Short mmCIF file of the C-alpha atoms (twelve columns), coordinates in Angstrom:
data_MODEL
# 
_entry.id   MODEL 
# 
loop_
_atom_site.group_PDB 
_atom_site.id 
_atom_site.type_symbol 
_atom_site.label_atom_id 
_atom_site.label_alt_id 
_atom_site.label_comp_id 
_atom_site.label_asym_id 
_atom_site.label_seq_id 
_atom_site.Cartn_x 
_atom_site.Cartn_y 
_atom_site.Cartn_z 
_atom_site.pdbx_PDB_model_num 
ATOM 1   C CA . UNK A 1   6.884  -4.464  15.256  1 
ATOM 2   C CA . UNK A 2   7.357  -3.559  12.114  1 
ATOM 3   C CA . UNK A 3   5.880  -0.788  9.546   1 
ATOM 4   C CA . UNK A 4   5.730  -0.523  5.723   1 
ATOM 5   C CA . UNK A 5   5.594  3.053   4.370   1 
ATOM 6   C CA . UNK A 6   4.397  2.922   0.531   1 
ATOM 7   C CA . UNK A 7   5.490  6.874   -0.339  1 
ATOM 8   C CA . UNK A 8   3.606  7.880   -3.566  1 
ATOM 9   C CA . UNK A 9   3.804  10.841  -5.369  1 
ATOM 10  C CA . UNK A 10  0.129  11.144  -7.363  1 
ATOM 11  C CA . UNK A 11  -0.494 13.148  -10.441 1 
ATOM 12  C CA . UNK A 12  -1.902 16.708  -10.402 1 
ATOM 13  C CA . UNK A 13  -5.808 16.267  -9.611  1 
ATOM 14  C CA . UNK A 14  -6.018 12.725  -9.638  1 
ATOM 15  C CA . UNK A 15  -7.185 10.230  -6.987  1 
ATOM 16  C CA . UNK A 16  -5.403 7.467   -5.166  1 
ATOM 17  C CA . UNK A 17  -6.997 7.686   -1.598  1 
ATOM 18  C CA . UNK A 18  -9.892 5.562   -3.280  1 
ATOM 19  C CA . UNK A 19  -7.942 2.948   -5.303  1 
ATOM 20  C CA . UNK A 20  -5.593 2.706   -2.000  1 
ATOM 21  C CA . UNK A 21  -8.097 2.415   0.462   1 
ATOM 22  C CA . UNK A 22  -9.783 -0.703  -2.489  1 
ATOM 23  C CA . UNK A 23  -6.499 -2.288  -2.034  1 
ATOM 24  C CA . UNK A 24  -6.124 -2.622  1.605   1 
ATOM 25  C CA . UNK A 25  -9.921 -4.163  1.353   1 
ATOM 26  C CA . UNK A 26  -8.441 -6.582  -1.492  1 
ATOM 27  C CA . UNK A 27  -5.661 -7.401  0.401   1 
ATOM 28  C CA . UNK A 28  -8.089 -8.893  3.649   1 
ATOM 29  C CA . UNK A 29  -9.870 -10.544 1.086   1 
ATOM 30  C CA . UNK A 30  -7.326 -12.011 -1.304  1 
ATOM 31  C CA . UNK A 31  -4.010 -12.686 1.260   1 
ATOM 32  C CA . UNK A 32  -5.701 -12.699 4.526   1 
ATOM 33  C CA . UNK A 33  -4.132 -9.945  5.847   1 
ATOM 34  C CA . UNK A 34  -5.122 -8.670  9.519   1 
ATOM 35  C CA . UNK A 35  -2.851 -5.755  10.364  1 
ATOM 36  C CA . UNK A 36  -3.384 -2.638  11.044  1 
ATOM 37  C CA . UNK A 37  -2.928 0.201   7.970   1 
ATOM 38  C CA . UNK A 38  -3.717 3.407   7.122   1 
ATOM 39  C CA . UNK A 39  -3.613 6.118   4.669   1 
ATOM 40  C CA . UNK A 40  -2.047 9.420   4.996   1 
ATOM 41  C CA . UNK A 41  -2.144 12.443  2.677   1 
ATOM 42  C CA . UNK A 42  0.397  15.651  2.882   1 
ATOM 43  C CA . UNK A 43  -0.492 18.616  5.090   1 
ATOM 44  C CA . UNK A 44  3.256  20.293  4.566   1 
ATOM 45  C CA . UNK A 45  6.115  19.319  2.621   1 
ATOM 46  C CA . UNK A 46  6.272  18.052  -1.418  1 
ATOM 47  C CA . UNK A 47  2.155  18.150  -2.007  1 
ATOM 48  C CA . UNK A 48  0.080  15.176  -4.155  1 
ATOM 49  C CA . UNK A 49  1.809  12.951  -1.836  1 
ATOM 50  C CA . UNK A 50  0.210  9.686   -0.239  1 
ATOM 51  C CA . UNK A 51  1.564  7.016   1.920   1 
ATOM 52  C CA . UNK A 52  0.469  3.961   2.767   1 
ATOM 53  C CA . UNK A 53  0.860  2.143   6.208   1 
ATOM 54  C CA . UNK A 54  1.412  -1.186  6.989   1 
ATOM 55  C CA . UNK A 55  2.119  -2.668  10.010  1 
ATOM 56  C CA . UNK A 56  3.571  -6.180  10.888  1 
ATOM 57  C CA . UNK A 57  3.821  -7.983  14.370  1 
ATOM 58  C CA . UNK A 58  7.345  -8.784  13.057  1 
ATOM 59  C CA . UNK A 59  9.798  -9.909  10.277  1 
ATOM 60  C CA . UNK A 60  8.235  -13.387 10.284  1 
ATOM 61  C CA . UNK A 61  4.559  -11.669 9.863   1 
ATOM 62  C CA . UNK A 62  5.728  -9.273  7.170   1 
ATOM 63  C CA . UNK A 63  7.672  -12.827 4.882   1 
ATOM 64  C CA . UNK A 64  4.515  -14.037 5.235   1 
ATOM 65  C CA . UNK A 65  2.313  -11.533 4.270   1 
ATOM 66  C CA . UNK A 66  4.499  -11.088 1.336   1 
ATOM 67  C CA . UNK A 67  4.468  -14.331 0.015   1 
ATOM 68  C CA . UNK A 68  0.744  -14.212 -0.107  1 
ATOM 69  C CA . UNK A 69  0.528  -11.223 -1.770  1 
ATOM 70  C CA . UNK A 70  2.298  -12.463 -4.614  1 
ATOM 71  C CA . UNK A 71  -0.632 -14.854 -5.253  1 
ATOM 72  C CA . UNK A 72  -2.605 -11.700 -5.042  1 
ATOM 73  C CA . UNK A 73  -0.903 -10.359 -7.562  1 
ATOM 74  C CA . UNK A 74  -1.314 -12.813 -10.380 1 
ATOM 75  C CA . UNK A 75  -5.279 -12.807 -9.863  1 
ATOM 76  C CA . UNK A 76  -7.666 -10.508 -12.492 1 
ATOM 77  C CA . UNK A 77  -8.654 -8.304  -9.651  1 
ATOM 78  C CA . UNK A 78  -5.281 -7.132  -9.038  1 
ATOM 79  C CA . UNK A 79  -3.710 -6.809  -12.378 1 
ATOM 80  C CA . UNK A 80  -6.881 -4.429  -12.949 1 
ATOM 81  C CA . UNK A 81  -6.343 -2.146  -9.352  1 
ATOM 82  C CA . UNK A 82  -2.501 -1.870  -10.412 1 
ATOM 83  C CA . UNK A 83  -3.900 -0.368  -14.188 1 
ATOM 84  C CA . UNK A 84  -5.743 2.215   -12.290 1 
ATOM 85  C CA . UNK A 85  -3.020 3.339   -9.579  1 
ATOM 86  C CA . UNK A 86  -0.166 3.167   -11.903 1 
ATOM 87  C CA . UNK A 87  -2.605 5.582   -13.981 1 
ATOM 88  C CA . UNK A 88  -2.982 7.975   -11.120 1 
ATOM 89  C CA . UNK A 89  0.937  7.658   -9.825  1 
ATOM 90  C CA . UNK A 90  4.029  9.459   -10.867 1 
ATOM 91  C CA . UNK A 91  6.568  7.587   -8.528  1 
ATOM 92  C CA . UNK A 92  6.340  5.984   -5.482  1 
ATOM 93  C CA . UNK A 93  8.731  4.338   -2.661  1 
ATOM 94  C CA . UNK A 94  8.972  1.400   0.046   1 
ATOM 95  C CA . UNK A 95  9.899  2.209   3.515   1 
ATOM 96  C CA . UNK A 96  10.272 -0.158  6.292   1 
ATOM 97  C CA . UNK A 97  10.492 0.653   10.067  1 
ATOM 98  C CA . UNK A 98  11.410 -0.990  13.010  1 
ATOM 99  C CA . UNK A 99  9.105  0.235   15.842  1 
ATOM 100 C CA . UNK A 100 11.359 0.809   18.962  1 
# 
C-alpha cells in the first residue's frame, strides 16, 4: 500500500478543511477515485497546518489515479477549486509512503 501526504501550510484564519474535503468529493466524481482519504489538522507542532491523505492499493493504483487526475485538472470545476485553495494556502508539500 501506498499513502500520499499533501502537507499544507494555510494562511492565518482562513479555511481549507472545506475546499479540501470539495476536492476529495470532485475527485470520486471527476477521476473515479475509490480510496480511502482523509483530512488532518495540527494539534502540536507548526499550527495552520493541514494534510491531506491518500491512500493507494499500490504503485500501479497510484499511476493510474494520476493520470486521471490530470483530465481533472483541465476541466472548469477544477481550475475554479485550485483559485480558491491557492487563495487560502501559503505552501504546501507531497509525501509518499510505503505502508510496511
Amino acid at each position: 500500500m501506498l499513502v500520499e501526504r499533501l502537507v499544507f501550510q494555510v494562511k492565518y484564519g482562513q479555511d481549507l478543511v472545506s475546499a479540501v474535503k470539495g476536492a476529495g468529493t470532485m475527485m470520486r466524481k471527476g477521476a473515479g477515485f475509490t480510496g480511502k482519504q482523509r483530512v488532518l489538522t495540527d494539534a502540536t507542532g507548526k499550527m495552520f497546518t493541514v494534510v491531506w491523505e491518500t491512500e493507494y492499493k499500490d504503485w500501479d493504483d497510484f499511476t493510474a489515479s494520476r493520470a486521471a487526475m490530470q483530465k481533472m485538472f483541465r476541466t472548469k470545476e477544477f481550475r475554479q477549486w485550485f483559485e480558491k485553495m491557492a487563495a487560502v494556502t501559503e505552501s504546501g508539500q507531497r509525501e509518499l509512503y510505503n505502508v510496511e
